[in-house]
Amino acid sequence: FIAIVSMGGVVAKFAYFPPNPAFPLREPVQYINTRDGNTIPFVFAPNPRGGDYKRDYYTIIFSHGNAEDLGAGEERTHRLARDLNVNMLAYEYSGYGYSKGPDGQQILRASESTTYNDIAAVYNWATTTANIPPDRIVVMGQSIGTGPTVEFASRNSVRGVVLMSPLLSAIRVVRNTYFTLPIDIYASIDKIHKISSPVYIFHGEQDNVIHVSHGQRLHALLKHPYEPWWIPGADHNNIDMMHYPEMIGRIRAFLDYLDGHPLK
């Protein structure tokens, strides 16, 4: 994460790191238009066990990390649907992967506002086109994806929230500030207390990209906290590789917890 600030005190650029879309999107990929007029792809992976996916299982809307895209994480999407016993709905950010602008051309750069509109468009598809009730939707974000996840959950009804390696705000990743600066983005520190749903946070204690203190401070601000997981030896990029079985078990325990805490 790098915030470049101009002499005038305005953020000139926030360094998103979309990879080259080297992974072709496999079926069943779908596309949806956002409020910005952009077109983004998404993948809905229903629970492979079958049944009534709308009611029998939770649907997790997943917001991915910074240096990946939907294609790179597509296999993970289907694996999580199977291992978590859920439906997974993973989407692309405007400016990443195979997203397109209103003119049909590649979007030059992602932005905070477009990511907010991206997750809102996917949630709207889930609740209207797929007819999934809000009380069966859980939102999950990883790294930079926790920014749009917290923003959305602070303004909308969801059953629960999962945050993996979250950030207090973008500028606080590189410099601690007491107040949120006007130039800052993804200021989850100022929004997370508004989330009325249970929130589960886990973070690697050896994270050298987003320090574990970010997750710890966010947990302290929660209205409805769930027991966090501060992972010894884990860094920013190896939780779902080195700690996958335990991660799956802990997220499934959180989903079981949600069964006893209806949406208010």
Coordinates of C-alpha atoms in Angstrom, one line a residue:
F1 CA 0.0 0.0 0.0
I2 CA 1.4 3.4 -1.0
A3 CA -0.4 6.7 -0.7
I4 CA 1.2 9.4 -2.8
V5 CA 0.2 12.9 -1.5
S6 CA 0.5 16.1 -3.6
M7 CA 1.9 19.4 -2.3
G8 CA -1.7 20.6 -2.0
G9 CA -2.6 17.9 0.5
V10 CA -4.8 15.9 -1.9
V11 CA -4.2 12.2 -2.5
A12 CA -3.0 12.2 -6.1
K13 CA -2.9 8.5 -6.3
F14 CA -3.5 5.4 -4.2
A15 CA -1.4 2.5 -5.5
Y16 CA -3.6 -0.3 -6.3
F17 CA -1.7 -3.3 -7.7
P18 CA -4.0 -5.1 -10.2
P19 CA -2.1 -8.0 -11.8
N20 CA -2.2 -8.6 -15.5
P21 CA -5.3 -10.7 -16.1
A22 CA -3.3 -13.8 -17.0
F23 CA -6.0 -16.2 -15.8
P24 CA -9.0 -16.5 -18.2
L25 CA -12.3 -16.5 -16.4
R26 CA -14.1 -19.9 -16.7
E27 CA -17.8 -20.4 -16.8
P28 CA -20.1 -19.7 -15.1
V29 CA -18.8 -16.1 -15.0
Q30 CA -21.4 -13.4 -15.2
Y31 CA -21.3 -9.6 -15.7
I32 CA -23.1 -6.8 -14.1
N33 CA -23.2 -3.0 -14.5
T34 CA -22.4 -0.7 -11.6
R35 CA -23.6 2.8 -10.7
D36 CA -20.5 4.2 -12.4
G37 CA -21.5 2.6 -15.7
N38 CA -18.7 0.1 -15.4
T39 CA -19.1 -3.6 -16.2
I40 CA -17.5 -6.1 -13.7
P41 CA -17.4 -9.8 -13.8
F42 CA -18.4 -12.0 -10.9
V43 CA -18.6 -15.7 -10.1
F44 CA -21.4 -17.3 -8.2
A45 CA -20.4 -20.7 -6.9
P46 CA -23.4 -22.4 -5.3
N47 CA -22.8 -25.0 -2.6
P48 CA -21.9 -28.2 -4.4
R49 CA -24.0 -30.2 -2.0
G50 CA -27.2 -28.9 -3.8
G51 CA -30.5 -28.1 -2.2
D52 CA -32.1 -24.7 -1.9
Y53 CA -29.1 -22.5 -2.0
K54 CA -31.1 -19.4 -1.0
R55 CA -32.2 -20.8 2.3
D56 CA -30.1 -23.9 3.1
Y57 CA -26.7 -22.1 3.0
Y58 CA -25.2 -18.7 3.7
T59 CA -23.9 -16.8 0.7
I60 CA -20.6 -15.1 1.2
I61 CA -19.8 -12.0 -0.9
F62 CA -16.0 -12.0 -1.1
S63 CA -13.9 -8.9 -1.7
H64 CA -10.4 -9.9 -2.7
G65 CA -7.0 -8.5 -1.8
N66 CA -4.9 -5.9 -3.6
A67 CA -2.5 -7.8 -5.8
E68 CA -4.9 -10.4 -7.2
D69 CA -8.0 -10.5 -9.4
L70 CA -11.1 -12.6 -9.8
G71 CA -9.4 -15.0 -12.3
A72 CA -6.4 -15.6 -10.0
G73 CA -8.8 -16.4 -7.1
E74 CA -11.4 -18.4 -9.0
E75 CA -10.2 -21.8 -7.8
R76 CA -10.3 -20.6 -4.2
T77 CA -13.9 -19.4 -4.7
H78 CA -15.1 -22.9 -5.5
R79 CA -12.9 -24.4 -2.8
L80 CA -14.3 -22.1 -0.2
A81 CA -17.9 -22.9 -1.3
R82 CA -17.2 -26.6 -0.8
D83 CA -15.1 -26.4 2.4
L84 CA -17.2 -23.7 4.2
N85 CA -20.5 -25.4 3.1
V86 CA -21.7 -22.1 1.6
N87 CA -22.4 -20.3 -1.6
M88 CA -19.5 -18.0 -2.7
L89 CA -20.1 -14.8 -4.7
A90 CA -16.7 -13.3 -5.7
Y91 CA -16.5 -10.2 -7.8
E92 CA -14.0 -8.0 -9.6
Y93 CA -13.1 -4.4 -8.8
S94 CA -13.5 -1.8 -11.5
G95 CA -10.0 -1.3 -12.8
Y96 CA -9.0 -4.9 -12.2
G97 CA -9.1 -8.0 -14.4
Y98 CA -11.7 -8.0 -17.1
S99 CA -13.7 -5.1 -15.9
K100 CA -14.6 -2.5 -18.5
G101 CA -15.6 1.2 -18.4
P102 CA -18.7 2.8 -19.8
D103 CA -17.0 3.0 -23.2
G104 CA -16.2 -0.7 -23.2
Q105 CA -12.5 0.0 -22.7
Q106 CA -10.2 -1.0 -19.9
I107 CA -10.5 1.1 -16.8
L108 CA -7.2 2.9 -16.1
R109 CA -7.3 2.8 -12.3
A110 CA -9.5 1.5 -9.4
S111 CA -10.7 4.0 -6.8
E112 CA -12.3 3.9 -3.4
S113 CA -15.7 5.0 -4.7
T114 CA -15.8 2.5 -7.5
T115 CA -15.1 -0.4 -5.2
Y116 CA -18.0 0.7 -3.0
N117 CA -20.3 0.8 -6.1
D118 CA -18.9 -2.6 -7.2
I119 CA -19.9 -4.4 -4.0
A120 CA -23.3 -2.7 -3.9
A121 CA -24.0 -3.9 -7.4
V122 CA -23.1 -7.5 -6.5
Y123 CA -25.3 -7.3 -3.4
N124 CA -28.2 -6.0 -5.4
W125 CA -27.8 -8.9 -7.9
A126 CA -27.8 -11.3 -5.0
T127 CA -30.9 -9.9 -3.3
T128 CA -33.0 -9.2 -6.4
T129 CA -31.9 -11.4 -9.3
A130 CA -30.9 -14.4 -7.2
N131 CA -33.5 -13.6 -4.5
I132 CA -31.2 -14.4 -1.7
P133 CA -32.5 -12.9 1.6
P134 CA -30.3 -10.4 3.4
D135 CA -30.3 -12.6 6.5
R136 CA -28.5 -15.3 4.5
I137 CA -25.7 -13.0 3.3
V138 CA -22.3 -12.7 4.9
V139 CA -19.7 -10.3 3.6
M140 CA -16.0 -11.1 3.7
G141 CA -13.0 -9.0 2.8
Q142 CA -9.3 -9.7 2.7
S143 CA -6.7 -6.9 3.1
I144 CA -7.8 -4.0 0.9
G145 CA -11.1 -5.8 0.4
T146 CA -12.0 -5.2 4.0
G147 CA -12.4 -1.5 3.0
P148 CA -15.4 -1.9 0.8
T149 CA -16.7 -4.7 3.1
V150 CA -16.8 -2.5 6.2
E151 CA -18.2 0.4 4.3
F152 CA -21.0 -1.7 2.9
A153 CA -21.8 -3.5 6.2
S154 CA -21.9 -0.2 8.0
R155 CA -24.8 1.0 5.8
N156 CA -26.6 -2.2 4.9
S157 CA -28.2 -5.3 6.5
V158 CA -26.1 -8.5 6.4
R159 CA -26.1 -11.5 8.6
G160 CA -22.4 -11.3 9.5
V161 CA -19.0 -9.9 8.5
V162 CA -15.6 -11.6 8.2
L163 CA -12.4 -9.5 8.0
M164 CA -9.1 -11.1 7.1
S165 CA -6.0 -8.9 7.7
P166 CA -8.0 -5.6 7.8
L167 CA -6.7 -2.1 7.7
L168 CA -7.7 0.9 9.9
S169 CA -7.3 3.1 6.9
A170 CA -5.0 3.4 3.9
I171 CA -2.7 6.1 5.3
R172 CA -2.4 4.4 8.7
V173 CA -0.8 1.4 6.9
V174 CA 2.3 3.6 6.4
R175 CA 1.9 6.2 9.1
N176 CA -0.1 6.2 12.3
T177 CA -2.3 9.2 12.7
Y178 CA -4.6 10.0 15.6
F179 CA -7.3 11.6 13.4
T180 CA -8.4 10.5 10.0
L181 CA -7.0 12.9 7.5
P182 CA -9.2 14.3 4.7
I183 CA -7.0 12.7 2.1
D184 CA -7.3 9.2 3.6
I185 CA -9.4 6.4 2.1
Y186 CA -10.9 3.1 3.4
A187 CA -11.2 4.6 6.9
S188 CA -12.7 1.5 8.5
I189 CA -11.7 2.9 11.9
D190 CA -14.4 5.5 11.6
K191 CA -17.1 3.2 10.3
I192 CA -16.8 -0.2 11.9
H193 CA -18.7 0.7 15.1
K194 CA -21.8 1.3 12.9
I195 CA -22.0 -2.4 11.9
S196 CA -24.8 -4.0 13.8
S197 CA -24.0 -7.6 12.7
P198 CA -21.5 -9.9 14.4
V199 CA -18.0 -9.4 13.1
Y200 CA -15.2 -11.9 13.0
I201 CA -11.6 -10.6 12.6
F202 CA -8.5 -12.7 12.1
H203 CA -5.0 -11.4 11.4
G204 CA -1.4 -12.7 11.3
E205 CA 0.8 -11.6 14.2
Q206 CA 3.8 -11.4 11.8
D207 CA 2.0 -9.4 9.1
N208 CA 4.5 -6.9 7.8
V209 CA 2.1 -5.2 5.3
I210 CA -0.8 -4.4 7.6
H211 CA 0.3 -4.7 11.2
V212 CA -1.8 -6.9 13.4
S213 CA -2.5 -3.8 15.6
H214 CA -4.9 -2.7 12.8
G215 CA -7.1 -5.8 13.4
Q216 CA -6.8 -5.5 17.1
R217 CA -7.9 -1.9 17.2
L218 CA -10.8 -2.5 14.9
H219 CA -11.9 -5.4 17.1
A220 CA -12.0 -3.1 20.1
L221 CA -14.4 -0.8 18.3
L222 CA -17.0 -3.5 17.4
K223 CA -20.6 -3.3 18.5
H224 CA -21.1 -7.0 18.2
P225 CA -17.6 -8.7 18.4
Y226 CA -16.9 -12.3 17.8
E227 CA -13.8 -13.9 19.4
P228 CA -10.9 -12.9 17.2
W229 CA -8.0 -15.0 16.0
W230 CA -4.5 -13.5 16.2
I231 CA -2.4 -16.1 14.3
P232 CA 1.1 -16.8 15.7
G233 CA 3.7 -16.9 12.9
A234 CA 1.3 -15.9 10.1
D235 CA 2.1 -13.0 7.8
H236 CA 0.0 -11.1 5.3
N237 CA -0.1 -13.6 2.5
N238 CA 0.1 -17.1 4.0
I239 CA -3.0 -17.5 6.2
D240 CA -5.1 -19.3 3.7
M241 CA -2.1 -21.5 2.7
M242 CA -0.3 -22.3 5.9
H243 CA -3.3 -22.2 8.2
Y244 CA -6.1 -23.2 5.8
P245 CA -7.7 -26.1 7.8
E246 CA -7.9 -24.1 11.0
M247 CA -9.1 -21.0 9.1
I248 CA -12.0 -23.1 7.6
G249 CA -12.9 -24.5 11.0
R250 CA -13.0 -21.1 12.6
I251 CA -15.0 -19.5 9.9
R252 CA -17.5 -22.4 10.0
A253 CA -17.7 -21.9 13.8
F254 CA -18.6 -18.3 13.2
L255 CA -21.3 -19.2 10.7
D256 CA -22.7 -21.6 13.3
Y257 CA -22.7 -18.8 15.8
L258 CA -24.7 -16.6 13.3
D259 CA -27.4 -19.3 13.3
G260 CA -28.2 -18.3 16.9
H261 CA -28.1 -14.6 16.2
P262 CA -30.8 -13.6 13.8
L263 CA -30.5 -10.4 11.7
K264 CA -31.9 -7.4 13.7

